[in-house]
Tab-separated table of N, CA and C in Angstrom:
chain	number	residue	atom	x	y	z
I	1	MET	N	0.843	-1.190	0.000
I	1	MET	CA	0.000	0.000	0.000
I	1	MET	C	0.880	1.242	0.000
I	2	VAL	N	0.546	2.199	-0.840
I	2	VAL	CA	1.307	3.441	-0.959
I	2	VAL	C	0.825	4.412	0.117
I	3	ASP	N	1.783	5.050	0.791
I	3	ASP	CA	1.416	6.051	1.794
I	3	ASP	C	0.810	7.269	1.103
I	4	GLN	N	-0.297	7.747	1.648
I	4	GLN	CA	-0.939	8.946	1.135
I	4	GLN	C	-0.471	10.142	1.960
I	5	PRO	N	-0.287	11.287	1.318
I	5	PRO	CA	0.089	12.474	2.095
I	5	PRO	C	-1.031	12.835	3.082
I	6	ASP	N	-0.647	13.478	4.201
I	6	ASP	CA	-1.629	13.848	5.226
I	6	ASP	C	-2.752	14.705	4.665
I	7	TRP	N	-2.422	15.665	3.772
I	7	TRP	CA	-3.443	16.558	3.239
I	7	TRP	C	-4.490	15.804	2.445
I	8	ASP	N	-4.101	14.654	1.863
I	8	ASP	CA	-5.014	13.898	1.017
I	8	ASP	C	-6.262	13.487	1.799
I	9	LEU	N	-6.077	13.078	3.027
I	9	LEU	CA	-7.207	12.666	3.847
I	9	LEU	C	-7.881	13.857	4.515
I	10	ARG	N	-7.110	14.813	4.950
I	10	ARG	CA	-7.635	15.945	5.709
I	10	ARG	C	-8.390	16.944	4.837
I	11	LEU	N	-7.940	17.181	3.616
I	11	LEU	CA	-8.550	18.200	2.770
I	11	LEU	C	-10.024	17.915	2.488
I	12	GLY	N	-10.332	16.715	2.053
I	12	GLY	CA	-11.725	16.357	1.775
I	12	GLY	C	-12.587	16.462	3.014
I	13	TYR	N	-12.069	15.996	4.144
I	13	TYR	CA	-12.799	16.084	5.401
I	13	TYR	C	-13.059	17.538	5.769
I	14	LEU	N	-12.035	18.382	5.661
I	14	LEU	CA	-12.190	19.787	6.024
I	14	LEU	C	-13.192	20.503	5.124
I	15	ILE	N	-13.124	20.232	3.825
I	15	ILE	CA	-14.084	20.852	2.900
I	15	ILE	C	-15.509	20.452	3.294
I	16	HIS	N	-15.696	19.170	3.537
I	16	HIS	CA	-17.024	18.679	3.911
I	16	HIS	C	-17.461	19.258	5.263
I	17	ASP	N	-16.576	19.220	6.249
I	17	ASP	CA	-16.939	19.650	7.593
I	17	ASP	C	-17.204	21.152	7.656
I	18	VAL	N	-16.377	21.950	6.984
I	18	VAL	CA	-16.597	23.399	6.966
I	18	VAL	C	-17.930	23.706	6.275
I	19	SER	N	-18.211	23.029	5.187
I	19	SER	CA	-19.471	23.242	4.477
I	19	SER	C	-20.663	22.876	5.359
I	20	ARG	N	-20.580	21.732	6.034
I	20	ARG	CA	-21.666	21.291	6.914
I	20	ARG	C	-21.871	22.272	8.064
I	21	LEU	N	-20.779	22.681	8.706
I	21	LEU	CA	-20.884	23.621	9.827
I	21	LEU	C	-21.404	24.977	9.369
I	22	ARG	N	-20.964	25.426	8.196
I	22	ARG	CA	-21.440	26.703	7.676
I	22	ARG	C	-22.939	26.657	7.425
I	23	ARG	N	-23.414	25.573	6.817
I	23	ARG	CA	-24.856	25.435	6.564
I	23	ARG	C	-25.636	25.455	7.874
I	24	MET	N	-25.149	24.700	8.867
I	24	MET	CA	-25.831	24.613	10.153
I	24	MET	C	-25.879	25.984	10.853
I	25	MET	N	-24.759	26.682	10.887
I	25	MET	CA	-24.713	27.977	11.559
I	25	MET	C	-25.474	29.053	10.762
I	26	PHE	N	-25.461	28.945	9.447
I	26	PHE	CA	-26.204	29.895	8.618
I	26	PHE	C	-27.703	29.735	8.867
I	27	ASP	N	-28.176	28.494	8.984
I	27	ASP	CA	-29.586	28.258	9.304
I	27	ASP	C	-29.945	28.910	10.639
I	28	ARG	N	-29.059	28.779	11.622
I	28	ARG	CA	-29.303	29.407	12.924
I	28	ARG	C	-29.352	30.932	12.802
I	29	ALA	N	-28.451	31.489	11.995
I	29	ALA	CA	-28.400	32.948	11.830
I	29	ALA	C	-29.663	33.465	11.136
I	30	LEU	N	-30.213	32.681	10.223
I	30	LEU	CA	-31.403	33.112	9.480
I	30	LEU	C	-32.713	32.846	10.222
I	31	ALA	N	-32.683	31.962	11.212
I	31	ALA	CA	-33.909	31.573	11.918
I	31	ALA	C	-34.710	32.772	12.440
I	32	PRO	N	-34.078	33.784	13.056
I	32	PRO	CA	-34.866	34.925	13.541
I	32	PRO	C	-35.567	35.703	12.417
I	33	LEU	N	-35.085	35.559	11.192
I	33	LEU	CA	-35.702	36.266	10.067
I	33	LEU	C	-36.882	35.490	9.474
I	34	GLY	N	-37.069	34.248	9.945
I	34	GLY	CA	-38.203	33.453	9.484
I	34	GLY	C	-38.020	32.831	8.115
I	35	ILE	N	-36.769	32.580	7.737
I	35	ILE	CA	-36.513	31.973	6.425
I	35	ILE	C	-35.406	30.940	6.591
I	36	THR	N	-35.490	29.873	5.816
I	36	THR	CA	-34.440	28.851	5.858
I	36	THR	C	-33.383	29.152	4.793
I	37	ARG	N	-32.255	28.500	4.935
I	37	ARG	CA	-31.177	28.653	3.951
I	37	ARG	C	-31.660	28.218	2.573
I	38	SER	N	-32.415	27.144	2.503
I	38	SER	CA	-32.934	26.662	1.214
I	38	SER	C	-33.875	27.679	0.580
I	39	GLN	N	-34.736	28.266	1.398
I	39	GLN	CA	-35.650	29.283	0.874
I	39	GLN	C	-34.864	30.509	0.417
I	40	TRP	N	-33.872	30.915	1.203
I	40	TRP	CA	-33.040	32.064	0.844
I	40	TRP	C	-32.322	31.800	-0.474
I	41	TRP	N	-31.775	30.593	-0.622
I	41	TRP	CA	-31.032	30.206	-1.818
I	41	TRP	C	-31.921	30.316	-3.056
I	42	VAL	N	-33.142	29.790	-2.964
I	42	VAL	CA	-34.078	29.837	-4.088
I	42	VAL	C	-34.504	31.283	-4.363
I	43	LEU	N	-34.802	32.026	-3.309
I	43	LEU	CA	-35.221	33.419	-3.465
I	43	LEU	C	-34.117	34.261	-4.118
I	44	ALA	N	-32.882	34.084	-3.665
I	44	ALA	CA	-31.759	34.832	-4.247
I	44	ALA	C	-31.583	34.465	-5.718
I	45	PHE	N	-31.723	33.190	-6.045
I	45	PHE	CA	-31.578	32.744	-7.433
I	45	PHE	C	-32.671	33.351	-8.304
I	46	ILE	N	-33.904	33.310	-7.813
I	46	ILE	CA	-35.028	33.872	-8.580
I	46	ILE	C	-34.819	35.370	-8.790
I	47	SER	N	-34.291	36.052	-7.785
I	47	SER	CA	-34.102	37.500	-7.917
I	47	SER	C	-33.114	37.842	-9.025
I	48	ARG	N	-32.203	36.928	-9.320
I	48	ARG	CA	-31.242	37.150	-10.410
I	48	ARG	C	-31.798	36.719	-11.761
I	49	LYS	N	-32.799	35.842	-11.744
I	49	LYS	CA	-33.396	35.338	-12.986
I	49	LYS	C	-34.916	35.392	-12.848
I	50	ASP	N	-35.407	36.580	-12.585
I	50	ASP	CA	-36.832	36.790	-12.349
I	50	ASP	C	-37.657	36.323	-13.541
I	51	GLY	N	-38.737	35.603	-13.257
I	51	GLY	CA	-39.636	35.144	-14.307
I	51	GLY	C	-39.259	33.797	-14.900
I	52	LEU	N	-38.317	33.127	-14.284
I	52	LEU	CA	-37.890	31.816	-14.773
I	52	LEU	C	-39.023	30.804	-14.596
I	53	PRO	N	-39.231	29.929	-15.566
I	53	PRO	CA	-40.236	28.873	-15.375
I	53	PRO	C	-39.834	27.965	-14.208
I	54	GLN	N	-40.820	27.508	-13.463
I	54	GLN	CA	-40.559	26.696	-12.273
I	54	GLN	C	-39.759	25.438	-12.612
I	55	VAL	N	-40.047	24.790	-13.709
I	55	VAL	CA	-39.325	23.569	-14.090
I	55	VAL	C	-37.861	23.899	-14.397
I	56	GLN	N	-37.613	24.991	-15.089
I	56	GLN	CA	-36.241	25.398	-15.394
I	56	GLN	C	-35.502	25.765	-14.112
I	57	LEU	N	-36.196	26.385	-13.184
I	57	LEU	CA	-35.611	26.727	-11.893
I	57	LEU	C	-35.130	25.458	-11.187
I	58	ALA	N	-35.966	24.431	-11.173
I	58	ALA	CA	-35.587	23.154	-10.556
I	58	ALA	C	-34.345	22.580	-11.237
I	59	ASN	N	-34.319	22.638	-12.562
I	59	ASN	CA	-33.166	22.110	-13.305
I	59	ASN	C	-31.898	22.900	-13.008
I	60	GLU	N	-31.984	24.222	-13.007
I	60	GLU	CA	-30.796	25.047	-12.797
I	60	GLU	C	-30.268	24.944	-11.374
I	61	LEU	N	-31.164	24.720	-10.417
I	61	LEU	CA	-30.729	24.565	-9.034
I	61	LEU	C	-30.340	23.121	-8.722
I	62	ASP	N	-30.576	22.234	-9.679
I	62	ASP	CA	-30.303	20.808	-9.508
I	62	ASP	C	-31.065	20.252	-8.304
I	63	VAL	N	-32.343	20.627	-8.253
I	63	VAL	CA	-33.246	20.205	-7.191
I	63	VAL	C	-34.466	19.587	-7.871
I	64	GLY	N	-35.069	18.609	-7.238
I	64	GLY	CA	-36.252	17.982	-7.798
I	64	GLY	C	-37.403	18.963	-7.955
I	65	LYS	N	-38.264	18.690	-8.915
I	65	LYS	CA	-39.405	19.567	-9.186
I	65	LYS	C	-40.329	19.676	-7.971
I	66	VAL	N	-40.529	18.569	-7.278
I	66	VAL	CA	-41.404	18.570	-6.102
I	66	VAL	C	-40.783	19.406	-4.988
I	67	ALA	N	-39.480	19.236	-4.768
I	67	ALA	CA	-38.793	19.987	-3.711
I	67	ALA	C	-38.823	21.483	-3.994
I	68	VAL	N	-38.538	21.861	-5.239
I	68	VAL	CA	-38.553	23.283	-5.576
I	68	VAL	C	-39.980	23.821	-5.506
I	69	GLY	N	-40.941	23.007	-5.870
I	69	GLY	CA	-42.343	23.421	-5.772
I	69	GLY	C	-42.738	23.700	-4.329
I	70	ALA	N	-42.281	22.858	-3.401
I	70	ALA	CA	-42.588	23.059	-1.978
I	70	ALA	C	-41.915	24.328	-1.452
I	71	LEU	N	-40.679	24.568	-1.876
I	71	LEU	CA	-39.981	25.793	-1.455
I	71	LEU	C	-40.702	27.030	-1.990
I	72	ILE	N	-41.120	26.969	-3.238
I	72	ILE	CA	-41.837	28.101	-3.835
I	72	ILE	C	-43.194	28.293	-3.150
I	73	ASP	N	-43.844	27.192	-2.782
I	73	ASP	CA	-45.114	27.302	-2.040
I	73	ASP	C	-44.909	28.114	-0.765
I	74	ARG	N	-43.862	27.786	-0.011
I	74	ARG	CA	-43.595	28.496	1.250
I	74	ARG	C	-43.230	29.958	0.995
I	75	LEU	N	-42.416	30.188	-0.046
I	75	LEU	CA	-42.049	31.574	-0.383
I	75	LEU	C	-43.268	32.369	-0.836
I	76	GLU	N	-44.154	31.715	-1.560
I	76	GLU	CA	-45.369	32.380	-2.034
I	76	GLU	C	-46.302	32.699	-0.862
I	77	SER	N	-46.428	31.768	0.073
I	77	SER	CA	-47.308	32.018	1.223
I	77	SER	C	-46.738	33.105	2.135
I	78	SER	N	-45.418	33.333	2.075
I	78	SER	CA	-44.783	34.413	2.841
I	78	SER	C	-44.838	35.744	2.102
I	79	GLY	N	-45.313	35.716	0.863
I	79	GLY	CA	-45.434	36.950	0.083
I	79	GLY	C	-44.159	37.352	-0.637
I	80	PHE	N	-43.200	36.422	-0.763
I	80	PHE	CA	-41.914	36.735	-1.391
I	80	PHE	C	-41.879	36.482	-2.893
I	81	VAL	N	-42.697	35.567	-3.371
I	81	VAL	CA	-42.746	35.286	-4.811
I	81	VAL	C	-44.199	35.111	-5.235
I	82	ILE	N	-44.406	35.257	-6.535
I	82	ILE	CA	-45.710	34.935	-7.121
I	82	ILE	C	-45.464	34.060	-8.341
I	83	ARG	N	-46.411	33.193	-8.594
I	83	ARG	CA	-46.384	32.370	-9.799
I	83	ARG	C	-47.396	32.957	-10.768
I	84	GLN	N	-46.979	33.011	-12.025
I	84	GLN	CA	-47.899	33.473	-13.061
I	84	GLN	C	-47.791	32.530	-14.247
I	85	ALA	N	-48.924	32.297	-14.876
I	85	ALA	CA	-48.937	31.454	-16.070
I	85	ALA	C	-48.187	32.171	-17.189
I	86	ASP	N	-47.437	31.409	-17.954
I	86	ASP	CA	-46.727	31.948	-19.114
I	86	ASP	C	-47.769	32.420	-20.135
I	87	PRO	N	-47.564	33.596	-20.735
I	87	PRO	CA	-48.563	34.114	-21.688
I	87	PRO	C	-48.723	33.242	-22.937
I	88	VAL	N	-47.686	32.503	-23.307
I	88	VAL	CA	-47.749	31.665	-24.508
I	88	VAL	C	-48.233	30.254	-24.182
I	89	ASP	N	-47.728	29.677	-23.091
I	89	ASP	CA	-48.086	28.320	-22.699
I	89	ASP	C	-48.608	28.355	-21.268
I	90	ARG	N	-49.913	28.313	-21.103
I	90	ARG	CA	-50.541	28.457	-19.784
I	90	ARG	C	-50.147	27.335	-18.819
I	91	ARG	N	-49.618	26.235	-19.324
I	91	ARG	CA	-49.186	25.134	-18.443
I	91	ARG	C	-47.902	25.492	-17.699
I	92	VAL	N	-47.129	26.413	-18.262
I	92	VAL	CA	-45.851	26.819	-17.675
I	92	VAL	C	-46.102	27.902	-16.629
I	93	LYS	N	-45.566	27.675	-15.438
I	93	LYS	CA	-45.682	28.666	-14.364
I	93	LYS	C	-44.337	29.366	-14.201
I	94	ARG	N	-44.359	30.677	-14.340
I	94	ARG	CA	-43.158	31.492	-14.144
I	94	ARG	C	-43.173	32.045	-12.724
I	95	VAL	N	-41.982	32.173	-12.145
I	95	VAL	CA	-41.865	32.607	-10.750
I	95	VAL	C	-41.200	33.980	-10.719
I	96	TYR	N	-41.849	34.913	-10.015
I	96	TYR	CA	-41.360	36.288	-9.923
I	96	TYR	C	-41.186	36.688	-8.460
I	97	VAL	N	-40.176	37.495	-8.200
I	97	VAL	CA	-39.931	38.037	-6.869
I	97	VAL	C	-40.859	39.234	-6.668
I	98	THR	N	-41.421	39.357	-5.471
I	98	THR	CA	-42.297	40.483	-5.163
I	98	THR	C	-41.487	41.673	-4.642
I	99	LYS	N	-42.148	42.812	-4.582
I	99	LYS	CA	-41.520	44.022	-4.040
I	99	LYS	C	-41.113	43.788	-2.581
I	100	GLN	N	-41.960	43.101	-1.835
I	100	GLN	CA	-41.668	42.775	-0.435
I	100	GLN	C	-40.357	41.972	-0.332
I	101	ALA	N	-40.178	41.043	-1.252
I	101	ALA	CA	-38.975	40.200	-1.226
I	101	ALA	C	-37.717	41.007	-1.519
I	102	ARG	N	-37.809	41.978	-2.396
I	102	ARG	CA	-36.624	42.784	-2.741
I	102	ARG	C	-36.081	43.494	-1.500
I	103	GLY	N	-36.962	44.067	-0.695
I	103	GLY	CA	-36.530	44.703	0.548
I	103	GLY	C	-35.969	43.691	1.527
I	104	PHE	N	-36.614	42.535	1.594
I	104	PHE	CA	-36.163	41.466	2.483
I	104	PHE	C	-34.791	40.939	2.060
I	105	LEU	N	-34.566	40.851	0.742
I	105	LEU	CA	-33.275	40.381	0.241
I	105	LEU	C	-32.141	41.323	0.650
I	106	GLU	N	-32.418	42.618	0.681
I	106	GLU	CA	-31.405	43.581	1.143
I	106	GLU	C	-31.024	43.283	2.585
I	107	LYS	N	-32.024	43.041	3.398
I	107	LYS	CA	-31.790	42.704	4.809
I	107	LYS	C	-31.005	41.391	4.907
I	108	LEU	N	-31.383	40.416	4.102
I	108	LEU	CA	-30.684	39.129	4.095
I	108	LEU	C	-29.227	39.286	3.669
I	109	ARG	N	-28.977	40.114	2.679
I	109	ARG	CA	-27.600	40.326	2.217
I	109	ARG	C	-26.743	40.932	3.321
I	110	LYS	N	-27.312	41.855	4.062
I	110	LYS	CA	-26.572	42.461	5.172
I	110	LYS	C	-26.264	41.414	6.242
I	111	GLU	N	-27.240	40.571	6.560
I	111	GLU	CA	-27.025	39.509	7.544
I	111	GLU	C	-25.986	38.509	7.044
I	112	THR	N	-26.054	38.189	5.765
I	112	THR	CA	-25.087	37.263	5.172
I	112	THR	C	-23.677	37.848	5.224
I	113	ASP	N	-23.560	39.140	4.929
I	113	ASP	CA	-22.251	39.796	5.005
I	113	ASP	C	-21.687	39.728	6.422
I	114	LYS	N	-22.535	39.984	7.420
I	114	LYS	CA	-22.087	39.904	8.820
I	114	LYS	C	-21.672	38.481	9.168
I	115	PHE	N	-22.472	37.522	8.727
I	115	PHE	CA	-22.181	36.111	8.985
I	115	PHE	C	-20.841	35.717	8.367
I	116	ASN	N	-20.646	36.086	7.097
I	116	ASN	CA	-19.397	35.738	6.408
I	116	ASN	C	-18.195	36.427	7.046
I	117	ALA	N	-18.376	37.648	7.542
I	117	ALA	CA	-17.285	38.359	8.218
I	117	ALA	C	-16.860	37.601	9.474
I	118	LYS	N	-17.819	37.016	10.184
I	118	LYS	CA	-17.490	36.222	11.377
I	118	LYS	C	-16.695	34.975	11.001
I	119	ILE	N	-17.073	34.360	9.899
I	119	ILE	CA	-16.403	33.129	9.470
I	119	ILE	C	-14.932	33.382	9.140
I	120	VAL	N	-14.640	34.496	8.507
I	120	VAL	CA	-13.260	34.758	8.052
I	120	VAL	C	-12.466	35.601	9.041
I	121	ASN	N	-13.057	35.880	10.199
I	121	ASN	CA	-12.379	36.674	11.222
I	121	ASN	C	-10.999	36.073	11.551
I	122	GLY	N	-9.979	36.908	11.485
I	122	GLY	CA	-8.631	36.485	11.843
I	122	GLY	C	-7.859	35.794	10.723
I	123	ILE	N	-8.459	35.686	9.552
I	123	ILE	CA	-7.776	35.042	8.424
I	123	ILE	C	-7.286	36.135	7.484
I	124	ASP	N	-6.020	36.063	7.148
I	124	ASP	CA	-5.391	37.041	6.267
I	124	ASP	C	-6.058	37.039	4.893
I	125	ARG	N	-6.209	38.230	4.310
I	125	ARG	CA	-6.851	38.381	2.991
I	125	ARG	C	-6.172	37.505	1.933
I	126	LYS	N	-4.853	37.461	1.925
I	126	LYS	CA	-4.109	36.648	0.950
I	126	LYS	C	-4.456	35.167	1.117
I	127	GLN	N	-4.566	34.714	2.359
I	127	GLN	CA	-4.938	33.316	2.596
I	127	GLN	C	-6.339	33.028	2.043
I	128	LEU	N	-7.246	33.962	2.248
I	128	LEU	CA	-8.607	33.781	1.737
I	128	LEU	C	-8.621	33.737	0.211
I	129	GLU	N	-7.849	34.619	-0.409
I	129	GLU	CA	-7.789	34.638	-1.872
I	129	GLU	C	-7.177	33.342	-2.400
I	130	ASP	N	-6.116	32.868	-1.754
I	130	ASP	CA	-5.478	31.620	-2.183
I	130	ASP	C	-6.433	30.433	-2.011
I	131	ALA	N	-7.136	30.410	-0.881
I	131	ALA	CA	-8.096	29.327	-0.638
I	131	ALA	C	-9.212	29.369	-1.674
I	132	SER	N	-9.703	30.563	-1.973
I	132	SER	CA	-10.755	30.722	-2.968
I	132	SER	C	-10.270	30.253	-4.341
I	133	ASP	N	-9.057	30.646	-4.708
I	133	ASP	CA	-8.491	30.229	-5.990
I	133	ASP	C	-8.366	28.703	-6.057
I	134	ALA	N	-7.897	28.097	-4.969
I	134	ALA	CA	-7.712	26.641	-4.938
I	134	ALA	C	-9.058	25.923	-5.053
I	135	LEU	N	-10.065	26.399	-4.318
I	135	LEU	CA	-11.373	25.760	-4.380
I	135	LEU	C	-12.011	25.927	-5.759
I	136	LEU	N	-11.826	27.084	-6.362
I	136	LEU	CA	-12.351	27.298	-7.711
I	136	LEU	C	-11.674	26.357	-8.710
I	137	ALA	N	-10.365	26.179	-8.580
I	137	ALA	CA	-9.641	25.245	-9.460
I	137	ALA	C	-10.140	23.816	-9.249
I	138	MET	N	-10.389	23.437	-7.983
I	138	MET	CA	-10.926	22.094	-7.705
I	138	MET	C	-12.302	21.929	-8.334
I	139	LYS	N	-13.115	22.971	-8.231
I	139	LYS	CA	-14.452	22.917	-8.829
I	139	LYS	C	-14.344	22.696	-10.335
I	140	HIS	N	-13.466	23.429	-10.985
I	140	HIS	CA	-13.296	23.277	-12.434
I	140	HIS	C	-12.766	21.887	-12.779
I	141	ASN	N	-11.848	21.358	-11.973
I	141	ASN	CA	-11.339	20.000	-12.200
I	141	ASN	C	-12.458	18.979	-12.066
I	142	LEU	N	-13.309	19.160	-11.065
I	142	LEU	CA	-14.435	18.244	-10.883
I	142	LEU	C	-15.414	18.336	-12.049
I	143	LEU	N	-15.668	19.560	-12.502
I	143	LEU	CA	-16.556	19.721	-13.653
I	143	LEU	C	-15.959	19.079	-14.903
I	144	ALA	N	-14.652	19.183	-15.056
I	144	ALA	CA	-13.986	18.576	-16.210
I	144	ALA	C	-14.112	17.055	-16.166
I	145	MET	N	-14.211	16.508	-14.959
I	145	MET	CA	-14.368	15.058	-14.807
I	145	MET	C	-15.789	14.610	-15.117
I	146	SER	N	-16.727	15.556	-15.109
I	146	SER	CA	-18.129	15.209	-15.350
I	146	SER	C	-18.394	15.149	-16.849
I	147	ASP	N	-19.613	15.302	-17.230
I	147	ASP	CA	-19.998	15.113	-18.631
I	147	ASP	C	-19.854	16.363	-19.492
I	148	GLY	N	-18.796	17.110	-19.299
I	148	GLY	CA	-18.540	18.254	-20.168
I	148	GLY	C	-19.186	19.544	-19.719
I	149	THR	N	-19.673	19.630	-18.484
I	149	THR	CA	-20.321	20.858	-18.029
I	149	THR	C	-19.324	21.984	-17.807
I	150	VAL	N	-18.032	21.697	-17.923
I	150	VAL	CA	-17.030	22.747	-17.722
I	150	VAL	C	-17.193	23.848	-18.770
I	151	ALA	N	-17.662	23.482	-19.955
I	151	ALA	CA	-17.882	24.479	-21.004
I	151	ALA	C	-19.069	25.376	-20.671
I	152	ASN	N	-19.927	24.914	-19.781
I	152	ASN	CA	-21.110	25.680	-19.392
I	152	ASN	C	-20.900	26.372	-18.055
I	153	MET	N	-19.717	26.942	-17.870
I	153	MET	CA	-19.406	27.623	-16.621
I	153	MET	C	-20.420	28.736	-16.376
I	154	SER	N	-20.895	28.835	-15.134
I	154	SER	CA	-21.897	29.862	-14.815
I	154	SER	C	-21.274	31.243	-14.808
I	155	ASP	N	-22.135	32.259	-14.876
I	155	ASP	CA	-21.669	33.647	-14.804
I	155	ASP	C	-20.907	33.893	-13.515
I	156	ASP	N	-21.367	33.273	-12.413
I	156	ASP	CA	-20.686	33.439	-11.130
I	156	ASP	C	-19.265	32.903	-11.204
I	157	ASP	N	-19.074	31.729	-11.849
I	157	ASP	CA	-17.739	31.151	-11.977
I	157	ASP	C	-16.841	32.026	-12.835
I	158	GLU	N	-17.398	32.536	-13.949
I	158	GLU	CA	-16.601	33.390	-14.822
I	158	GLU	C	-16.184	34.659	-14.095
I	159	GLY	N	-17.093	35.217	-13.320
I	159	GLY	CA	-16.778	36.412	-12.543
I	159	GLY	C	-15.726	36.125	-11.491
I	160	GLU	N	-15.835	34.963	-10.848
I	160	GLU	CA	-14.853	34.596	-9.827
I	160	GLU	C	-13.488	34.360	-10.463
I	161	THR	N	-13.458	33.743	-11.631
I	161	THR	CA	-12.195	33.539	-12.328
I	161	THR	C	-11.554	34.879	-12.662
I	162	GLN	N	-12.358	35.834	-13.120
I	162	GLN	CA	-11.838	37.163	-13.450
I	162	GLN	C	-11.316	37.863	-12.196
I	163	ARG	N	-12.058	37.763	-11.073
I	163	ARG	CA	-11.598	38.379	-9.824
I	163	ARG	C	-10.285	37.758	-9.371
I	164	SER	N	-10.151	36.445	-9.564
I	164	SER	CA	-8.919	35.757	-9.189
I	164	SER	C	-7.741	36.274	-10.006
I	165	LYS	N	-7.950	36.452	-11.319
I	165	LYS	CA	-6.887	36.968	-12.182
I	165	LYS	C	-6.508	38.395	-11.787
I	166	THR	N	-7.515	39.209	-11.449
I	166	THR	CA	-7.274	40.587	-11.033
I	166	THR	C	-6.448	40.617	-9.750
I	167	ARG	N	-6.777	39.736	-8.793
I	167	ARG	CA	-6.020	39.663	-7.537
I	167	ARG	C	-4.559	39.303	-7.814
I	168	LYS	N	-4.348	38.354	-8.714
I	168	LYS	CA	-2.975	37.930	-9.042
I	168	LYS	C	-2.195	39.069	-9.672
I	169	LYS	N	-2.855	39.844	-10.557
I	169	LYS	CA	-2.184	40.982	-11.183
I	169	LYS	C	-1.807	42.015	-10.138
I	170	ARG	N	-2.739	42.290	-9.184
I	170	ARG	CA	-2.458	43.274	-8.134
I	170	ARG	C	-1.278	42.818	-7.281
I	171	ARG	N	-1.216	41.527	-6.978
I	171	ARG	CA	-0.107	41.012	-6.160
I	171	ARG	C	1.205	41.120	-6.910
I	172	ALA	N	1.167	40.897	-8.223
I	172	ALA	CA	2.397	40.979	-9.039
I	172	ALA	C	2.918	42.407	-9.098
I	173	VAL	N	2.004	43.379	-9.140
I	173	VAL	CA	2.387	44.785	-9.216
I	173	VAL	C	2.917	45.278	-7.860
I	174	ALA	N	2.336	44.789	-6.792
I	174	ALA	CA	2.689	45.254	-5.441
I	174	ALA	C	4.086	44.868	-5.004
């Protein structure tokens, strides 16, 4: 048996454990606002792609149609989204963010910023940038291992790649 480097075992565990702990603590932070992380995630996504058909929303979030339907039901009953029939195909339901949700999203963004600031407290900016770059590279490697979705990089990934390049240029100049 070949000896594996220590990081080989620890890295995967740390990625998983940090993600799990972040989700758990984020749910606690959002609880006083009356929204779950899953609801926030769907609401934030809809706000960026307002009017998306519910089925497409499920596909883009990689969530089952029933699960996304239940989340939208709760968001709709809270007054954060509305469903409207598509003008061309009445069977298609499009999901829109309400005015109430837009104000709530601002509040959520502020809470998220505070939460994220607590998570990175005491960590040097360069370390955070390096960690972000490494995780983004791992994500791209994983996508390359899948069925070719690397060519379909999301706008968020492209923006993060550009920010990473900008950070590297700034460090080279400094």
